[in-house]
Tab-separated table of C-alpha atoms in Angstrom:
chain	number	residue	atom	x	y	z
A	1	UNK	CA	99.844	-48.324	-0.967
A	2	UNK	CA	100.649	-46.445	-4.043
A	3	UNK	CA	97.190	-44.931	-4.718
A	4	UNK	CA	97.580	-41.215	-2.816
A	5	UNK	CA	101.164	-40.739	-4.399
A	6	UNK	CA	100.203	-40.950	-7.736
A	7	UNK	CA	96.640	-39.443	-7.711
A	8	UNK	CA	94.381	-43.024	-7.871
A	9	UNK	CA	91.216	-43.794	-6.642
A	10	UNK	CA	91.666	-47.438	-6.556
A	11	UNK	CA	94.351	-49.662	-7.754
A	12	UNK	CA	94.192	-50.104	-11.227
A	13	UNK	CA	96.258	-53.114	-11.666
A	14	UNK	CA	94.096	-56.053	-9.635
A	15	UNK	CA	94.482	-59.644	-10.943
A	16	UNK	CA	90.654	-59.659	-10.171
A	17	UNK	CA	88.829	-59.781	-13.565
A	18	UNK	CA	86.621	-56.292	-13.337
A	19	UNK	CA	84.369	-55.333	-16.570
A	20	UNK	CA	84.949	-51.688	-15.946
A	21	UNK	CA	88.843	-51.920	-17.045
A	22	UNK	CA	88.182	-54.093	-20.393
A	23	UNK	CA	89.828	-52.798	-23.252
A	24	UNK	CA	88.732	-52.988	-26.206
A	25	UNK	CA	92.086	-53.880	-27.765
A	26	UNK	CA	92.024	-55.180	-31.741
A	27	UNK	CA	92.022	-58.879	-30.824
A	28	UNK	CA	89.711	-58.589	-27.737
A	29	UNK	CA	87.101	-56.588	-29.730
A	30	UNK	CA	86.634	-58.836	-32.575
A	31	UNK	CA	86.559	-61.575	-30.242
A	32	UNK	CA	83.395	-59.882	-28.633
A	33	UNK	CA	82.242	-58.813	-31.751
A	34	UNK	CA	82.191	-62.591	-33.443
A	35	UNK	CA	80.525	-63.994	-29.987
A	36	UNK	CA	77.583	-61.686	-30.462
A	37	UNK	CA	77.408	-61.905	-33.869
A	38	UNK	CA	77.753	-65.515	-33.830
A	39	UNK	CA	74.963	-65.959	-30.840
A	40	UNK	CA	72.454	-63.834	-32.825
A	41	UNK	CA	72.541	-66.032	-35.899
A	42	UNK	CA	71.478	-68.899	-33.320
A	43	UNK	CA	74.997	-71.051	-34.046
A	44	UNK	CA	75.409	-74.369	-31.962
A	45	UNK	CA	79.220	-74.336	-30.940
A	46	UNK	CA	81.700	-71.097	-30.445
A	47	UNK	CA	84.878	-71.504	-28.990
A	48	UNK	CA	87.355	-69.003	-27.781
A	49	UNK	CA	90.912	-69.898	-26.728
A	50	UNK	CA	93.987	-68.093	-25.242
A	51	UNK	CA	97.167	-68.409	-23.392
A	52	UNK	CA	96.832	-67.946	-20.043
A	53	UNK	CA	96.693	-64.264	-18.557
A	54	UNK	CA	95.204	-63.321	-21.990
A	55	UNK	CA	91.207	-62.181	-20.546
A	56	UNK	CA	89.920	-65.172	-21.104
A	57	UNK	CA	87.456	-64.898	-17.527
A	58	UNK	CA	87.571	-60.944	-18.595
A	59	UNK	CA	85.900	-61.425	-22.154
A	60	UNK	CA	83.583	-64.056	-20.589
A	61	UNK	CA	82.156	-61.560	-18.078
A	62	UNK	CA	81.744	-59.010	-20.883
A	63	UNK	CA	79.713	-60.968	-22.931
A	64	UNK	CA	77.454	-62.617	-19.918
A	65	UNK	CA	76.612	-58.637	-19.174
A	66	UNK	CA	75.970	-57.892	-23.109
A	67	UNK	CA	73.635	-61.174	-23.234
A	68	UNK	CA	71.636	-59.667	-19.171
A	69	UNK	CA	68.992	-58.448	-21.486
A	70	UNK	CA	68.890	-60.346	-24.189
A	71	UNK	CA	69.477	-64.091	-23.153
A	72	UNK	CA	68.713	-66.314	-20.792
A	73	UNK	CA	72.294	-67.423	-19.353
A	74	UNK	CA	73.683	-70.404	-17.070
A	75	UNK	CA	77.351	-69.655	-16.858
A	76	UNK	CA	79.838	-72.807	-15.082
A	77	UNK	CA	83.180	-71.816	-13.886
A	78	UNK	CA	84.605	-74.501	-12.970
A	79	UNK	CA	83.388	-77.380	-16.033
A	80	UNK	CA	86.052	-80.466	-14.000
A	81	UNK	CA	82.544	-82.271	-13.507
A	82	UNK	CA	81.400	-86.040	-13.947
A	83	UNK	CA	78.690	-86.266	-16.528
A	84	UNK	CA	75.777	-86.097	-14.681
A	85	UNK	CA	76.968	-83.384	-12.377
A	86	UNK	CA	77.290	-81.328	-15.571
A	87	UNK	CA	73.749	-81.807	-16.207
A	88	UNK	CA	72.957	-81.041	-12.455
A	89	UNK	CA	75.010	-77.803	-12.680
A	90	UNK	CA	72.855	-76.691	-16.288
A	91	UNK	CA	69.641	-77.496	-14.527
A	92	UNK	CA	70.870	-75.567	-11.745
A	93	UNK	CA	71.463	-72.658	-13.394
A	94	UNK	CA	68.598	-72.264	-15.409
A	95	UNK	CA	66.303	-72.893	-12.774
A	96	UNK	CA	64.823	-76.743	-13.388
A	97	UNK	CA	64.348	-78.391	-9.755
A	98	UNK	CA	65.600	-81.790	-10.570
A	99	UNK	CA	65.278	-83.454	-7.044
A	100	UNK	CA	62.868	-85.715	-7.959
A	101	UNK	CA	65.157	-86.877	-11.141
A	102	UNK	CA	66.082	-90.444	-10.569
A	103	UNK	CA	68.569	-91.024	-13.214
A	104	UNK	CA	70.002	-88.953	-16.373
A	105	UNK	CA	66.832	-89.619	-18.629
A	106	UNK	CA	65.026	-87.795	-16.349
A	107	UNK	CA	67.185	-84.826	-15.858
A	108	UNK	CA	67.293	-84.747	-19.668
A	109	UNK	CA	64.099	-84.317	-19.907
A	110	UNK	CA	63.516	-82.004	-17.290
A	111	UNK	CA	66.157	-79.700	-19.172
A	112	UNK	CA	63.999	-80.146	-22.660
A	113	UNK	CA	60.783	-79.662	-20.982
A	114	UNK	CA	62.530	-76.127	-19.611
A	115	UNK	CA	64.246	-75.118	-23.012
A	116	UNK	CA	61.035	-76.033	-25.104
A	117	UNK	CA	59.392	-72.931	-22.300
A	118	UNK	CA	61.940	-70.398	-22.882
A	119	UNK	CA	61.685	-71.234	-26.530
A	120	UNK	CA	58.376	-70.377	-26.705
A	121	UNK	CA	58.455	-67.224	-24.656
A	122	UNK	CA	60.733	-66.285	-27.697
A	123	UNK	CA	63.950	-66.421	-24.892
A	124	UNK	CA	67.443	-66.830	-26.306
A	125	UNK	CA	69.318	-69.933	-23.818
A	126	UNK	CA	73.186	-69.681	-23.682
A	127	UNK	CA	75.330	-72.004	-21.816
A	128	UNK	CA	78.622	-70.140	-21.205
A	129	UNK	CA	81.706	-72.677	-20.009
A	130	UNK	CA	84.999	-71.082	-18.719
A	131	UNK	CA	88.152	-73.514	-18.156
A	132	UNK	CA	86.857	-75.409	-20.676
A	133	UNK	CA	90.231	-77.494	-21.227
A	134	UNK	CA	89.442	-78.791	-17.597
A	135	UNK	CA	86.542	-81.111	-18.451
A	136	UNK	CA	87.028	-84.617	-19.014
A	137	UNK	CA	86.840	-86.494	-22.042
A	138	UNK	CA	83.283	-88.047	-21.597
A	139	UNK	CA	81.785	-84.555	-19.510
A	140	UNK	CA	82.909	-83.325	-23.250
A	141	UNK	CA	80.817	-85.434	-25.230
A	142	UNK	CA	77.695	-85.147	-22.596
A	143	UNK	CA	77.858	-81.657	-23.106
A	144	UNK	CA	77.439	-82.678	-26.892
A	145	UNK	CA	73.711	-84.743	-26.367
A	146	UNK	CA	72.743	-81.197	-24.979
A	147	UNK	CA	72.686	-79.587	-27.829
A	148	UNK	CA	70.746	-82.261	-29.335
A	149	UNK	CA	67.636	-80.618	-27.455
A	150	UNK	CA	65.889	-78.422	-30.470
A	151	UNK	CA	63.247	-78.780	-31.844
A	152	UNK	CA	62.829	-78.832	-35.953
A	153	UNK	CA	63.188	-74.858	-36.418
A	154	UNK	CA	64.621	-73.560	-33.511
A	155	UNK	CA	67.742	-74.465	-31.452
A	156	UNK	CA	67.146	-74.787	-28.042
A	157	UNK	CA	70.679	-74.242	-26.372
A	158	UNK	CA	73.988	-72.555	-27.617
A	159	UNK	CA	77.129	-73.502	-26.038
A	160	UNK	CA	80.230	-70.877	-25.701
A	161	UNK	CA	83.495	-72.632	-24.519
A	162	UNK	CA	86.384	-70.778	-23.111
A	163	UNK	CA	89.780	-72.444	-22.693
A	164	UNK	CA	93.639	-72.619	-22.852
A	165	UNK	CA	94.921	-74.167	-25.805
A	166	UNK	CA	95.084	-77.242	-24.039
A	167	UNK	CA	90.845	-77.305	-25.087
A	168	UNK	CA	92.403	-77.337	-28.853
A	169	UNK	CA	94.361	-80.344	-28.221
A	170	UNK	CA	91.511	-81.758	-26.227
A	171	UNK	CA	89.176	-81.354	-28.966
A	172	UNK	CA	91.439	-82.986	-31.851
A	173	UNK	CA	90.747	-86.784	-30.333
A	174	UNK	CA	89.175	-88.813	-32.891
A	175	UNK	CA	86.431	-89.456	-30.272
A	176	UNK	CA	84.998	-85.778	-30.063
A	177	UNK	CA	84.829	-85.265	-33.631
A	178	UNK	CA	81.380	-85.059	-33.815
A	179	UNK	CA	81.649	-82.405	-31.263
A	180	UNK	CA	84.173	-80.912	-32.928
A	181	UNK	CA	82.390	-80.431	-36.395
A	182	UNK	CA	79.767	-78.546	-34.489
A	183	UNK	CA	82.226	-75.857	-33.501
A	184	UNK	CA	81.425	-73.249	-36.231
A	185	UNK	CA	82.691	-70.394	-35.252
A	186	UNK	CA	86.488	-70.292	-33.336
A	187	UNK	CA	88.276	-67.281	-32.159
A	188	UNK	CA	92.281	-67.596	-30.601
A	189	UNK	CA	93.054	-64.612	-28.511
A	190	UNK	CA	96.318	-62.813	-29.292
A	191	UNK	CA	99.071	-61.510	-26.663
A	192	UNK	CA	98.492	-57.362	-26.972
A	193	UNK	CA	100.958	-55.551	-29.004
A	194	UNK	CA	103.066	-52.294	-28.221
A	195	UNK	CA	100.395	-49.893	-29.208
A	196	UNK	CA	98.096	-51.604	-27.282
A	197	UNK	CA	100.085	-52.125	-24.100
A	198	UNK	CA	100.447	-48.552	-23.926
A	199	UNK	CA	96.567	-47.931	-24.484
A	200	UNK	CA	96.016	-50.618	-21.722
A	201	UNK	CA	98.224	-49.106	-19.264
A	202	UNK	CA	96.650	-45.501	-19.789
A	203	UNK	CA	92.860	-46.900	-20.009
A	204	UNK	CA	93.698	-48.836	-16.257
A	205	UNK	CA	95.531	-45.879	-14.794
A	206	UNK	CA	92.773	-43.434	-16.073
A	207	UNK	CA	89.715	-45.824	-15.200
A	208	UNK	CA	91.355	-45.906	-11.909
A	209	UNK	CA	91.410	-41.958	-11.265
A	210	UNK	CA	94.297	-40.569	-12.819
A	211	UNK	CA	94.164	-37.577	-14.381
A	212	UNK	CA	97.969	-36.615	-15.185
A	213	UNK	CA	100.148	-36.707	-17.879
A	214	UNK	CA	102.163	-40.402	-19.666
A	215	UNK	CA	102.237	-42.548	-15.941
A	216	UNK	CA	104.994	-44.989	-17.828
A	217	UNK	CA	107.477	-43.160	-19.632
A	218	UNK	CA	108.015	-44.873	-23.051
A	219	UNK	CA	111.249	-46.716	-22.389
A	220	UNK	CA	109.246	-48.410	-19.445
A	221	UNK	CA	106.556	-49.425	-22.045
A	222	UNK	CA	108.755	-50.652	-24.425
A	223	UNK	CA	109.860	-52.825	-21.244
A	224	UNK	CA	106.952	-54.150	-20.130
A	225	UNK	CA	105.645	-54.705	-23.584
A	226	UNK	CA	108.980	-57.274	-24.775
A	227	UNK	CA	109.234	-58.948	-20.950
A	228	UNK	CA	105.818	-59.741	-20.854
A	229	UNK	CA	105.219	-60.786	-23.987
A	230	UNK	CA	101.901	-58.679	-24.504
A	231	UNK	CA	100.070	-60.577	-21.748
A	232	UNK	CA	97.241	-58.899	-19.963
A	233	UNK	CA	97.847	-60.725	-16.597
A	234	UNK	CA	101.596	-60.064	-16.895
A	235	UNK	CA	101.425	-56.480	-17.835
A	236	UNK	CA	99.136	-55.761	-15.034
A	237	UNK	CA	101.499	-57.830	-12.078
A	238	UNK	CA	104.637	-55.732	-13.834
A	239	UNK	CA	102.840	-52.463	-13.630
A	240	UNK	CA	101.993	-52.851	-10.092
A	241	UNK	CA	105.156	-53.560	-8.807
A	242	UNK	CA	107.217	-50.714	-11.180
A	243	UNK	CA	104.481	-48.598	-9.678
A	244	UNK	CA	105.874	-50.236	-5.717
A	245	UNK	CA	109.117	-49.304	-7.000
A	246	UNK	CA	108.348	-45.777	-7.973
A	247	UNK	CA	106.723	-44.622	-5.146
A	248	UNK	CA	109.145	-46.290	-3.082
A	249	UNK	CA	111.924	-43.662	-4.003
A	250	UNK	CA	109.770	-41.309	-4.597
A	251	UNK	CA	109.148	-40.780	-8.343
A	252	UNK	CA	106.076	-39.567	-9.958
A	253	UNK	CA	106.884	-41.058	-12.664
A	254	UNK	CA	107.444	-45.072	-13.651
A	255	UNK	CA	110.970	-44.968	-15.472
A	256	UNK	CA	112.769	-48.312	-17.467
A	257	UNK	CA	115.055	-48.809	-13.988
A	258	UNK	CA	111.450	-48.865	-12.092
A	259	UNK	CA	110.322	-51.911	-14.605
A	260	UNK	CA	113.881	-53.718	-14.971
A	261	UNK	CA	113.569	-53.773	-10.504
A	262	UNK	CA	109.617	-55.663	-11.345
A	263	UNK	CA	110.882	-57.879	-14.003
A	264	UNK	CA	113.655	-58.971	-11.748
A	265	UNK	CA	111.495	-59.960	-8.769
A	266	UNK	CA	109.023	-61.958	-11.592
A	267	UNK	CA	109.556	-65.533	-12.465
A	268	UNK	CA	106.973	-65.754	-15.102
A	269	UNK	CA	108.475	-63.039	-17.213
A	270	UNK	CA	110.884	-62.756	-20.030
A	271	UNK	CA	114.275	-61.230	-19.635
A	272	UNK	CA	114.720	-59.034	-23.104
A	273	UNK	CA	118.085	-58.596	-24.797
A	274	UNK	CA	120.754	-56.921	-23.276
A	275	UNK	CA	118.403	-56.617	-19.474
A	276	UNK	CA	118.981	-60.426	-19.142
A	277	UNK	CA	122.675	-60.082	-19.170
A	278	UNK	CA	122.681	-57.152	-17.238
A	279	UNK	CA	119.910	-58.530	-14.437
């Protein structure tokens, strides 16, 4: 819509999580930074957690492409399994036929047998888990007996959970204590502040072709930065529309009036100060 008016190659504000746009904003960074560092000193447990619309999926795809060449990798999306479909999934994605399995012993086993191999061909195995507040209670503590597949010097299988706070919550039930005191390393995502809104906006808008001077003026930054609280996935849906609204009267430009029209036609956001009265 919006791309030829304002010099873009693409539209830089997608909901779709895309490596190439990641910024490495303060928060983000040493969130990245502690996951590698973390899976290099062979730890058990990491978990990272976020509001939603912070990058969770986006820092999860990041550090799947760091690990391509250093890791083996079996990444689950969607973790809302039974127990033994969790195993099924794992086997799955590393590559263990387990058709023959007749019941969870064997699938076990099947798994060991396969991490034991990539142990000895000196292979790093990392189970990433996105949405991890989404498994149940007792998919929880079967992912727990996986990691109880090592051997007596080297760990067989790390575990990285991503989740809304809700995994927090999850994970304070007297029940998954065990699991919880494996967690040794734990990273909470923060919203992006001003300074960073304004380098996310320019590192989008520039990844995505543009070449001209400040897109946003800084009253519209200010704007988007209080309504939206500093979160990714709101920043980018109030972008895109202030952009709409811009090229929709023509302005080359995206003014304060162009964001106050976006925040208006979004439920999700905040209405700051004096804009709420005046919306």
């Amino acid at each position: 819509m919006y791309e030829a008016h304002f010099g873009l190659q693409e539209a830089p504000f997608a909901l779709t999580p895309n490596t190439r746009y990641f910024l490495r904003a303060p928060s983000h960074s040493d969130a990245l930074e502690l996951l590698l560092v973390a899976l290099s000193e062979r730890e058990g447990f990491i978990k990272i957690t976020g509001e939603v619309g912070t990058g969770k999926t986006l820092l999860c795809r990041m550090l799947l492409n760091e690990l391509e060449q250093k890791a083996h990798t079996a990444y689950i999306p969607n973790p809302h399994l039974d127990p033994d479909t969790l195993y099924e999934a794992v086997a799955e994605e590393l590559g263990v036929d387990v058709s023959a399995c007749a019941n969870t012993h064997q699938i076990l086993k099947a798994l060991n047998e396969k991490l034991i191999g990539l142990a000895m061909g000196q292979k790093q195995v990392v189970l990433v888990i996105d949405e991890a507040q989404a498994m149940p209670e007792a998919t929880i503590e079967a992912l727990r007996l996986l990691t109880n597949l090592e051997t007596e010097s080297v760990r067989l299988l790390q575990i990285v959970l991503f989740g809304q706070p809700e995994l927090d919550a999850l994970l304070q039930k007297d029940s998954l204590r065990q699991l919880r005191q494996r967690i040794t390393f734990h990273y909470r995502l923060a919203p992006l502040d001003r300074q960073s809104v304004a380098q996310y906006l320019r590192h989008r808008v520039s990844q995505a072709g543009y070449n001209g001077g400040d897109l946003f003026s800084a009253a519209a930054l200010r704007l988007i930065t209080r309504s939206s609280g500093g979160i990714p996935r709101l920043v980018n849906i109030l972008a895109h529309k202030a952009m709409l609204s811009a090229w929709g009267v023509g302005d080359r430009q995206v003014n304060r009036r162009h964001v106050a029209r976006a925040i208006r036609d979004t439920e999700s956001v905040r209405y700051p100060g004096l804009l709420a009265r005046w919306l």
